[in-house]
Short mmCIF file of C-alpha atoms and ligand atoms in Angstrom, two decimals:
data_model
loop_
_atom_site.label_atom_id
_atom_site.label_comp_id
_atom_site.label_asym_id
_atom_site.label_seq_id
_atom_site.Cartn_x
_atom_site.Cartn_y
_atom_site.Cartn_z
CA UNK F 1 0.00 0.00 0.00
CA UNK F 2 1.83 3.03 -1.28
CA UNK F 3 -0.14 5.87 0.32
CA UNK F 4 0.63 5.06 3.95
CA UNK F 5 1.87 8.04 5.94
CA UNK F 6 4.90 7.84 8.22
CA UNK F 7 2.87 7.09 11.34
CA UNK F 8 0.98 4.27 9.59
CA UNK F 9 4.22 2.75 8.31
CA UNK F 10 5.69 2.87 11.80
CA UNK F 11 2.63 1.21 13.30
CA UNK F 12 2.65 -1.58 10.69
CA UNK F 13 6.38 -2.15 11.18
CA UNK F 14 6.00 -2.36 14.94
CA UNK F 15 3.05 -4.77 14.59
CA UNK F 16 5.16 -7.00 12.32
CA UNK F 17 8.02 -7.02 14.86
CA UNK F 18 5.63 -7.69 17.75
CA UNK F 19 4.08 -10.64 15.91
CA UNK F 20 7.42 -12.16 15.06
CA UNK F 21 8.82 -11.81 18.59
CA UNK F 22 5.83 -12.27 20.82
CA UNK F 23 3.06 -14.10 18.97
CA UNK F 24 4.65 -16.58 16.54
CA UNK F 25 6.69 -18.40 19.23
CA UNK F 26 3.69 -19.01 21.52
CA UNK F 27 0.63 -19.14 19.23
CA UNK F 28 0.39 -22.91 18.72
CA UNK F 29 0.97 -23.76 22.37
CA UNK F 30 -1.57 -21.26 23.70
CA UNK F 31 -4.08 -22.22 21.03
CA UNK F 32 -3.86 -25.92 21.76
CA UNK F 33 -4.24 -25.18 25.49
CA UNK F 34 -7.12 -22.76 24.77
CA UNK F 35 -5.30 -20.32 27.05
CA UNK F 36 -6.07 -16.60 26.99
CA UNK F 37 -2.96 -14.71 25.78
CA UNK F 38 -2.59 -12.27 28.70
CA UNK F 39 0.97 -11.23 27.84
CA UNK F 40 0.08 -10.59 24.21
CA UNK F 41 -2.87 -8.45 25.31
CA UNK F 42 -0.64 -6.48 27.70
CA UNK F 43 1.74 -5.72 24.83
CA UNK F 44 -1.10 -4.72 22.52
CA UNK F 45 -2.23 -2.29 25.21
CA UNK F 46 1.26 -0.77 25.36
CA UNK F 47 1.28 -0.41 21.58
CA UNK F 48 -2.04 1.44 21.65
CA UNK F 49 -3.74 -1.14 19.43
CA UNK F 50 -6.95 -1.08 21.47
CA UNK F 51 -7.31 2.49 20.24
CA UNK F 52 -6.32 1.76 16.62
CA UNK F 53 -9.28 3.51 15.00
CA UNK F 54 -10.25 5.79 17.91
CA UNK F 55 -9.60 9.47 17.08
CA UNK F 56 -6.28 10.82 18.31
CA UNK F 57 -7.95 13.63 20.28
CA UNK F 58 -9.70 10.93 22.33
CA UNK F 59 -6.52 9.00 23.01
CA UNK F 60 -6.49 6.59 20.06
CA UNK F 61 -4.08 6.09 17.17
CA UNK F 62 -6.61 7.51 14.72
CA UNK F 63 -5.73 5.01 11.99
CA UNK F 64 -7.83 4.72 8.86
CA UNK F 65 -9.89 1.55 8.51
CA UNK F 66 -7.69 0.48 5.57
CA UNK F 67 -4.57 0.61 7.76
CA UNK F 68 -6.39 -1.17 10.56
CA UNK F 69 -7.37 -3.88 8.05
CA UNK F 70 -3.69 -4.38 7.22
CA UNK F 71 -2.94 -4.83 10.93
CA UNK F 72 -5.69 -7.44 11.22
CA UNK F 73 -4.38 -9.27 8.16
CA UNK F 74 -0.87 -9.41 9.68
CA UNK F 75 -2.17 -10.59 13.05
CA UNK F 76 -4.36 -13.27 11.45
CA UNK F 77 -1.40 -14.62 9.51
CA UNK F 78 0.09 -15.44 12.89
CA UNK F 79 -2.90 -16.28 15.06
CA UNK F 80 -6.45 -15.35 14.17
CA UNK F 81 -7.74 -15.41 17.75
CA UNK F 82 -5.62 -12.39 18.65
CA UNK F 83 -7.38 -10.35 15.97
CA UNK F 84 -10.71 -11.21 17.62
CA UNK F 85 -9.61 -9.69 20.91
CA UNK F 86 -9.19 -6.39 19.07
CA UNK F 87 -11.97 -6.64 16.52
CA UNK F 88 -15.06 -6.86 18.66
CA UNK F 89 -13.64 -4.28 21.07
CA UNK F 90 -13.11 -1.84 18.22
CA UNK F 91 -16.57 -2.53 16.79
CA UNK F 92 -17.93 -1.38 20.16
CA UNK F 93 -15.64 1.67 20.00
CA UNK F 94 -16.77 2.51 16.48
CA UNK F 95 -20.42 2.36 17.53
CA UNK F 96 -19.79 4.77 20.40
CA UNK F 97 -17.71 7.01 18.11
CA UNK F 98 -20.30 7.14 15.31
CA UNK F 99 -23.55 6.90 17.26
CA UNK F 100 -22.77 8.01 20.84
CA UNK F 101 -23.57 11.36 22.43
CA UNK F 102 -20.65 13.81 22.90
CA UNK F 103 -20.59 12.89 26.61
CA UNK F 104 -20.46 9.16 25.82
CA UNK F 105 -17.61 9.68 23.33
CA UNK F 106 -15.64 11.77 25.85
CA UNK F 107 -16.23 9.37 28.69
CA UNK F 108 -15.72 5.97 27.03
CA UNK F 109 -13.45 6.33 24.00
CA UNK F 110 -10.32 7.32 25.99
CA UNK F 111 -10.85 4.32 28.28
CA UNK F 112 -11.39 2.01 25.29
CA UNK F 113 -8.25 3.42 23.63
CA UNK F 114 -5.95 2.45 26.50
CA UNK F 115 -7.53 -1.00 26.70
CA UNK F 116 -8.28 -0.49 30.40
CA UNK F 117 -11.94 -0.89 29.52
CA UNK F 118 -12.16 -3.71 26.99
CA UNK F 119 -15.00 -5.73 25.63
CA UNK F 120 -17.07 -6.33 22.57
CA UNK F 121 -20.42 -6.58 20.90
CA UNK F 122 -23.40 -8.45 22.33
CA UNK F 123 -26.03 -9.04 19.65
CA UNK F 124 -26.60 -12.79 19.30
CA UNK F 125 -29.04 -14.70 21.51
CA UNK F 126 -29.70 -18.42 21.90
CA UNK F 127 -32.71 -18.16 19.56
CA UNK F 128 -31.41 -15.70 16.99
CA UNK F 129 -28.30 -14.45 15.26
CA UNK F 130 -29.03 -13.50 11.68
CA UNK F 131 -32.55 -12.28 12.46
CA UNK F 132 -31.42 -9.64 14.94
CA UNK F 133 -34.81 -7.98 15.11
CA UNK F 134 -36.09 -11.14 16.82
CA UNK F 135 -33.99 -10.60 19.97
CA UNK F 136 -35.74 -11.05 23.30
CA UNK F 137 -33.47 -9.17 25.70
CA UNK F 138 -35.62 -6.36 27.08
CA UNK F 139 -34.76 -3.03 28.71
CA UNK F 140 -37.54 -1.45 30.75
CA UNK F 141 -37.35 2.20 31.82
CA UNK F 142 -37.34 2.75 35.61
CA UNK F 143 -36.83 6.39 36.59
CA UNK F 144 -33.31 7.45 35.57
CA UNK F 145 -32.34 3.85 34.85
CA UNK F 146 -33.27 0.92 32.66
CA UNK F 147 -33.63 -2.64 33.93
CA UNK F 148 -32.42 -5.30 31.52
CA UNK F 149 -33.33 -9.01 31.37
CA UNK F 150 -32.21 -11.55 28.79
CA UNK F 151 -29.42 -13.80 27.53
CA UNK F 152 -26.71 -13.20 24.93
CA UNK F 153 -24.59 -15.99 23.51
CA UNK F 154 -21.37 -16.48 21.57
CA UNK F 155 -20.05 -13.18 22.88
CA UNK F 156 -16.37 -12.76 22.07
CA UNK F 157 -14.32 -11.40 24.99
CA UNK F 158 -17.31 -12.24 27.19
CA UNK F 159 -15.18 -13.45 30.10
CA UNK F 160 -12.08 -11.27 29.90
CA UNK F 161 -13.92 -8.15 28.72
CA UNK F 162 -15.76 -5.81 31.08
CA UNK F 163 -17.86 -3.62 28.79
CA UNK F 164 -20.17 -4.50 25.90
CA UNK F 165 -22.30 -2.78 23.29
CA UNK F 166 -25.53 -4.51 24.20
CA UNK F 167 -28.48 -4.77 21.80
CA UNK F 168 -31.90 -4.85 23.46
CA UNK F 169 -35.58 -4.24 22.86
CA UNK F 170 -37.16 -1.30 24.65
CA UNK F 171 -40.50 -2.01 23.04
CA UNK F 172 -40.96 -5.66 22.01
CA UNK F 173 -44.34 -4.85 20.42
CA UNK F 174 -43.03 -2.13 18.08
CA UNK F 175 -43.68 -2.36 14.35
CA UNK F 176 -41.47 -2.18 12.41
CA UNK F 177 -39.52 -4.18 14.95
CA UNK F 178 -36.35 -2.08 14.81
CA UNK F 179 -38.22 0.98 16.13
CA UNK F 180 -38.33 -0.84 19.46
CA UNK F 181 -34.59 -1.56 19.60
CA UNK F 182 -31.77 0.22 21.42
CA UNK F 183 -28.13 -0.31 22.31
CA UNK F 184 -26.44 0.31 25.64
CA UNK F 185 -22.83 0.62 26.79
CA UNK F 186 -23.10 -2.06 29.46
CA UNK F 187 -20.32 -2.53 32.02
CA UNK F 188 -20.21 -5.65 34.14
CA UNK F 189 -21.88 -5.28 37.55
CA UNK F 190 -24.68 -6.72 39.67
CA UNK F 191 -27.19 -8.57 37.49
CA UNK F 192 -24.71 -9.02 34.58
CA UNK F 193 -23.13 -12.46 34.81
CA UNK F 194 -21.17 -14.86 32.62
CA UNK F 195 -23.06 -18.14 32.72
CA UNK F 196 -20.61 -20.28 30.75
CA UNK F 197 -17.61 -20.43 28.49
CA UNK F 198 -18.38 -21.98 25.10
CA UNK F 199 -16.10 -24.71 23.75
CA UNK F 200 -15.17 -24.40 20.07
CA UNK F 201 -13.64 -26.20 17.09
CA UNK F 202 -11.06 -23.46 16.62
CA UNK F 203 -10.60 -19.76 17.41
CA UNK F 204 -9.26 -20.89 20.75
CA UNK F 205 -7.54 -18.70 23.31
CA UNK F 206 -10.16 -15.98 22.91
CA UNK F 207 -13.12 -16.44 25.21
CA UNK F 208 -16.61 -16.93 23.75
CA UNK F 209 -19.28 -16.80 26.41
CA UNK F 210 -22.93 -16.73 27.29
CA UNK F 211 -23.94 -13.59 29.17
CA UNK F 212 -27.02 -13.41 31.36
CA UNK F 213 -28.79 -10.22 32.45
CA UNK F 214 -31.07 -10.56 35.47
CA UNK F 215 -32.67 -7.29 36.57
CA UNK F 216 -29.45 -5.61 35.50
CA UNK F 217 -29.82 -1.91 36.32
CA UNK F 218 -28.10 0.56 34.01
CA UNK F 219 -28.27 4.38 34.01
CA UNK F 220 -30.25 5.86 31.12
CA UNK F 221 -27.20 7.91 30.11
CA UNK F 222 -25.64 4.66 28.84
CA UNK F 223 -28.24 4.45 26.04
CA UNK F 224 -26.09 4.97 22.94
CA UNK F 225 -27.13 8.17 21.18
CA UNK F 226 -29.44 9.05 24.05
CA UNK F 227 -32.67 7.96 22.35
CA UNK F 228 -34.48 4.67 21.90
CA UNK F 229 -35.05 3.22 18.42
CA UNK F 230 -31.42 3.41 17.22
CA UNK F 231 -30.31 -0.08 18.22
CA UNK F 232 -30.29 -1.61 14.77
CA UNK F 233 -28.57 1.46 13.28
CA UNK F 234 -25.87 1.09 15.97
CA UNK F 235 -25.40 -2.59 15.11
CA UNK F 236 -25.14 -1.77 11.41
CA UNK F 237 -22.58 0.99 12.11
CA UNK F 238 -20.46 -1.54 13.96
CA UNK F 239 -20.87 -4.33 11.46
CA UNK F 240 -19.61 -2.10 8.62
CA UNK F 241 -16.23 -2.24 10.30
CA UNK F 242 -16.82 -5.83 11.37
CA UNK F 243 -17.16 -7.07 7.81
CA UNK F 244 -13.90 -5.46 6.77
CA UNK F 245 -12.29 -6.93 9.92
CA UNK F 246 -13.43 -10.40 9.01
CA UNK F 247 -12.43 -10.03 5.37
CA UNK F 248 -8.95 -8.98 6.54
CA UNK F 249 -8.79 -12.03 8.80
CA UNK F 250 -9.68 -14.15 5.77
CA UNK F 251 -6.83 -12.63 3.79
CA UNK F 252 -4.42 -13.35 6.65
CA UNK F 253 -5.47 -16.97 7.07
CA UNK F 254 -5.49 -17.60 3.31
CA UNK F 255 -2.03 -16.03 3.01
CA UNK F 256 -0.54 -18.09 5.83
CA UNK F 257 -1.98 -21.26 4.28
CA UNK F 258 -0.35 -20.32 0.99
CA UNK F 259 3.00 -19.55 2.64
CA UNK F 260 3.02 -22.84 4.51
CA UNK F 261 2.13 -24.75 1.33
CA UNK F 262 4.75 -22.97 -0.77
CA UNK F 263 7.43 -23.78 1.80
CA UNK F 264 6.44 -27.39 2.39
CA UNK F 265 6.13 -28.13 -1.32
CA UNK F 266 9.82 -27.22 -1.70
CA UNK F 267 10.87 -29.49 1.19
CA UNK F 268 8.88 -32.65 0.56
CA UNK F 269 9.94 -35.05 -2.15
CA UNK F 270 7.93 -37.86 -3.72
CA UNK F 271 8.93 -40.00 -6.67
CA UNK F 272 12.31 -38.22 -6.75
CA UNK F 273 10.90 -34.70 -7.12
CA UNK F 274 9.87 -31.86 -4.84
CA UNK F 275 6.10 -31.99 -4.72
CA UNK F 276 5.68 -28.52 -6.26
CA UNK F 277 7.17 -30.05 -9.41
CA UNK F 278 4.14 -32.31 -9.71
CA UNK F 279 1.64 -30.41 -11.79
CA UNK F 280 -1.27 -31.36 -9.52
CA UNK F 281 0.38 -29.51 -6.63
CA UNK F 282 1.58 -26.60 -8.77
CA UNK F 283 -1.98 -25.94 -9.93
CA UNK F 284 -3.18 -25.83 -6.33
CA UNK F 285 -0.46 -23.35 -5.38
CA UNK F 286 -1.38 -21.09 -8.27
CA UNK F 287 -5.07 -21.08 -7.37
CA UNK F 288 -4.22 -20.38 -3.73
CA UNK F 289 -2.03 -17.41 -4.69
CA UNK F 290 -4.75 -15.95 -6.93
CA UNK F 291 -7.26 -16.22 -4.10
CA UNK F 292 -4.98 -14.33 -1.72
CA UNK F 293 -4.35 -11.50 -4.17
CA UNK F 294 -8.01 -11.16 -5.15
CA UNK F 295 -9.14 -11.31 -1.51
CA UNK F 296 -6.66 -8.62 -0.55
CA UNK F 297 -7.72 -6.30 -3.38
CA UNK F 298 -11.41 -6.67 -2.55
CA UNK F 299 -10.70 -6.09 1.15
CA UNK F 300 -8.63 -3.02 0.43
CA UNK F 301 -11.37 -1.62 -1.81
CA UNK F 302 -13.98 -2.10 0.92
CA UNK F 303 -11.70 -0.61 3.58
CA UNK F 304 -11.02 2.42 1.36
CA UNK F 305 -14.76 3.01 1.03
CA UNK F 306 -14.94 3.06 4.84
CA UNK F 307 -11.95 5.47 4.92
CA UNK F 308 -13.93 7.88 2.75
CA UNK F 309 -17.08 7.42 4.82
CA UNK F 310 -18.93 6.03 1.79
CA UNK F 311 -21.69 3.47 2.00
CA UNK F 312 -19.79 0.20 1.73
CA UNK F 313 -22.17 -2.73 2.22
CA UNK F 314 -21.76 -3.87 -1.41
CA UNK F 315 -17.95 -3.72 -1.34
CA UNK F 316 -17.67 -5.07 2.22
CA UNK F 317 -20.10 -7.89 1.42
CA UNK F 318 -18.01 -8.95 -1.58
CA UNK F 319 -14.76 -8.71 0.37
CA UNK F 320 -16.14 -10.65 3.34
CA UNK F 321 -17.64 -13.34 1.11
CA UNK F 322 -14.62 -13.85 -1.12
CA UNK F 323 -11.85 -13.51 1.45
CA UNK F 324 -13.44 -15.85 3.97
CA UNK F 325 -14.21 -18.51 1.38
CA UNK F 326 -10.58 -18.10 0.24
CA UNK F 327 -9.45 -18.82 3.80
CA UNK F 328 -11.56 -21.98 3.94
CA UNK F 329 -10.37 -23.22 0.55
CA UNK F 330 -6.71 -22.35 1.07
CA UNK F 331 -6.55 -23.93 4.51
CA UNK F 332 -7.98 -27.18 3.14
CA UNK F 333 -5.61 -27.13 0.16
CA UNK F 334 -2.64 -26.45 2.46
CA UNK F 335 -3.66 -29.44 4.52
CA UNK F 336 -3.87 -31.67 1.43
CA UNK F 337 -0.48 -30.45 0.25
CA UNK F 338 1.01 -31.36 3.62
CA UNK F 339 -0.35 -34.90 3.33
CA UNK F 340 -0.46 -36.68 6.69
CA UNK F 341 1.54 -33.93 8.37
CA UNK F 342 -1.27 -31.50 7.59
CA UNK F 343 -3.38 -33.44 10.08
CA UNK F 344 -0.73 -33.20 12.76
CA UNK F 345 -0.88 -30.69 15.60
CA UNK F 346 2.82 -30.07 15.00
CA UNK F 347 2.05 -28.14 11.81
CA UNK F 348 0.16 -24.86 11.75
CA UNK F 349 -2.13 -25.82 8.87
CA UNK F 350 -4.43 -27.85 11.14
CA UNK F 351 -5.09 -24.67 13.14
CA UNK F 352 -5.80 -22.65 10.00
CA UNK F 353 -8.22 -25.38 8.93
CA UNK F 354 -10.07 -25.17 12.27
CA UNK F 355 -10.07 -21.36 12.41
CA UNK F 356 -11.24 -20.59 8.88
CA UNK F 357 -14.86 -21.85 9.06
CA UNK F 358 -15.76 -19.28 11.72
CA UNK F 359 -15.14 -16.57 9.17
CA UNK F 360 -17.98 -17.68 6.90
CA UNK F 361 -20.38 -17.43 9.88
CA UNK F 362 -19.42 -14.31 11.85
CA UNK F 363 -20.39 -10.69 11.07
CA UNK F 364 -23.24 -11.83 8.82
CA UNK F 365 -23.06 -15.30 7.31
CA UNK F 366 -21.89 -15.65 3.74
CA UNK F 367 -25.42 -16.57 2.70
CA UNK F 368 -26.51 -13.15 3.97
CA UNK F 369 -23.59 -11.44 2.22
CA UNK F 370 -24.78 -12.89 -1.07
CA UNK F 371 -28.28 -11.54 -0.41
CA UNK F 372 -26.87 -8.07 0.44
CA UNK F 373 -24.75 -8.04 -2.72
CA UNK F 374 -27.66 -9.12 -4.92
CA UNK F 375 -30.01 -6.55 -3.38
CA UNK F 376 -27.53 -3.72 -3.95
CA UNK F 377 -26.85 -4.98 -7.46
CA UNK F 378 -30.51 -4.56 -8.36
CA UNK F 379 -30.71 -1.16 -6.60
CA UNK F 380 -27.69 0.04 -8.53
CA UNK F 381 -29.00 -1.22 -11.85
CA UNK F 382 -32.69 -0.43 -12.11
CA UNK F 383 -34.39 -0.81 -15.46
C1 FAD H 1 -16.79 -18.19 17.65
C2 FAD H 1 -17.94 -17.26 17.50
C3 FAD H 1 -17.83 -15.96 17.95
C4 FAD H 1 -18.94 -15.09 17.87
N1 FAD H 1 -18.82 -13.82 18.40
C5 FAD H 1 -19.95 -13.06 18.50
C6 FAD H 1 -19.91 -11.82 19.21
O1 FAD H 1 -18.87 -11.37 19.70
N2 FAD H 1 -21.06 -11.11 19.33
C7 FAD H 1 -22.24 -11.55 18.80
O2 FAD H 1 -23.25 -10.87 18.96
N3 FAD H 1 -22.31 -12.74 18.12
C8 FAD H 1 -21.19 -13.49 17.96
N4 FAD H 1 -21.24 -14.70 17.29
C9 FAD H 1 -22.52 -15.15 16.73
C10 FAD H 1 -22.57 -15.02 15.22
O3 FAD H 1 -22.60 -13.67 14.85
C11 FAD H 1 -23.82 -15.80 14.76
O4 FAD H 1 -23.55 -17.18 14.98
C12 FAD H 1 -24.13 -15.52 13.31
O5 FAD H 1 -24.62 -14.20 13.18
C13 FAD H 1 -25.19 -16.48 12.76
O6 FAD H 1 -26.30 -16.51 13.59
P1 FAD H 1 -26.84 -17.94 14.10
O7 FAD H 1 -25.72 -18.72 14.61
O8 FAD H 1 -27.99 -17.65 15.00
O9 FAD H 1 -27.37 -18.65 12.78
P2 FAD H 1 -28.84 -18.50 12.17
O10 FAD H 1 -29.21 -17.10 12.04
O11 FAD H 1 -29.75 -19.41 12.91
O12 FAD H 1 -28.58 -19.10 10.71
C14 FAD H 1 -28.51 -20.51 10.44
C15 FAD H 1 -28.28 -20.70 8.93
O13 FAD H 1 -29.39 -20.15 8.20
C16 FAD H 1 -28.92 -19.19 7.25
N5 FAD H 1 -29.90 -18.12 7.14
C17 FAD H 1 -30.48 -17.43 8.16
N6 FAD H 1 -31.32 -16.53 7.66
C18 FAD H 1 -31.26 -16.61 6.30
C19 FAD H 1 -31.90 -15.92 5.21
N7 FAD H 1 -32.76 -14.92 5.42
N8 FAD H 1 -31.60 -16.31 3.97
C20 FAD H 1 -30.70 -17.30 3.74
N9 FAD H 1 -30.07 -17.99 4.72
C21 FAD H 1 -30.35 -17.64 5.96
C22 FAD H 1 -27.59 -18.69 7.81
O14 FAD H 1 -26.77 -18.17 6.78
C23 FAD H 1 -27.03 -19.98 8.41
O15 FAD H 1 -26.48 -20.76 7.37
C24 FAD H 1 -20.15 -15.54 17.29
C25 FAD H 1 -20.23 -16.85 16.79
C26 FAD H 1 -19.16 -17.70 16.90
C27 FAD H 1 -19.31 -19.11 16.40
#
């Protein structure tokens, strides 16, 4: 990326050094143990990464989304779970930045930027994920407070985090349904409990949890934007960044799978030749490389639209769809190229293969991305 300014170059260089020194040596061990990477998080705090896209005047690094996407790609090449610790936290920060009142921005964004107050996004419930307007968590006004009851599930950073952008219904009977939705900045406290840690195929090390709200009392000044009815708009504001995040993770995973395959194919010999000299393997490598390049270009295009503040659902949908499918395909191909070793925990490709499928589900499933793309296609091309 040629248009990076000096500060952005410095940040990317320091992220690359940090990954090489502090993440690569420990990623496989921590992932296999499903252990939260406390030391890595402490270093990311020192580097200011929890404030990556928070404006500088509020204590953040003020990076453009396209630069942030490059950081996420680099991190995901090493260990995708680490990107998740940042991603959902910064989605929450973006929602407060774009939709919060001036007081909420002043109060929370500096604390988010240092990483002292960390957390994520709480949308999904046991009975609904894609159909967000079907949520059942309810906030009822009580004087200067609201009282919240309900359950959220699959919440990233749910155990280690302490603050969440929480989607609720203030009027479950409203029609259209989103008029009765709101989002709160909810800090842990009485009535807000973690009921369980969820066990997963991959994406280990980062905590995914079920959160339960039982008569959880929250001051009305934590209602994002200060008025009811904006909950879905808040979620959409966050997911704009989320889709680019996930696309960038896809690029990182697909790239690492390619790198591992390119290296291994020059080490392993069968029938007297390195395996890359067999045309069947060479064709796979070529397809994998094309996927990485195309995924990166689409992701960069979507991130640039966010940089400009343009509507980006079409571009972000394409980037998310293509890059995450690229991660799934490349991780499987890397495993095949590694033969039996690809199935071994001693090689990184088995982790890539377990991590990649999450990407086609999170931040709007790929089925939904296709529907978004098709809808915009028709809107853009009326007859
Ligand atoms: C590891 C992990 C971390 C997560 N982190 C978070 C988090 O931090 N915060 C959070 O809020 N959520 C989080 N989620 C939840 C995630 O966002 C949801 O799982 C996702 O949105 C899908 O919702 P669902 O699981 O309820 O699937 P459903 O909505 O039940 O969908 C099931 C299937 O039906 C398809 N489908 C649904 N509706 C349609 C339609 N209209 N047309 C076509 N196909 C359709 C879907 O594409 C999918 O294939 C996480 C999930 C995982 C696994």
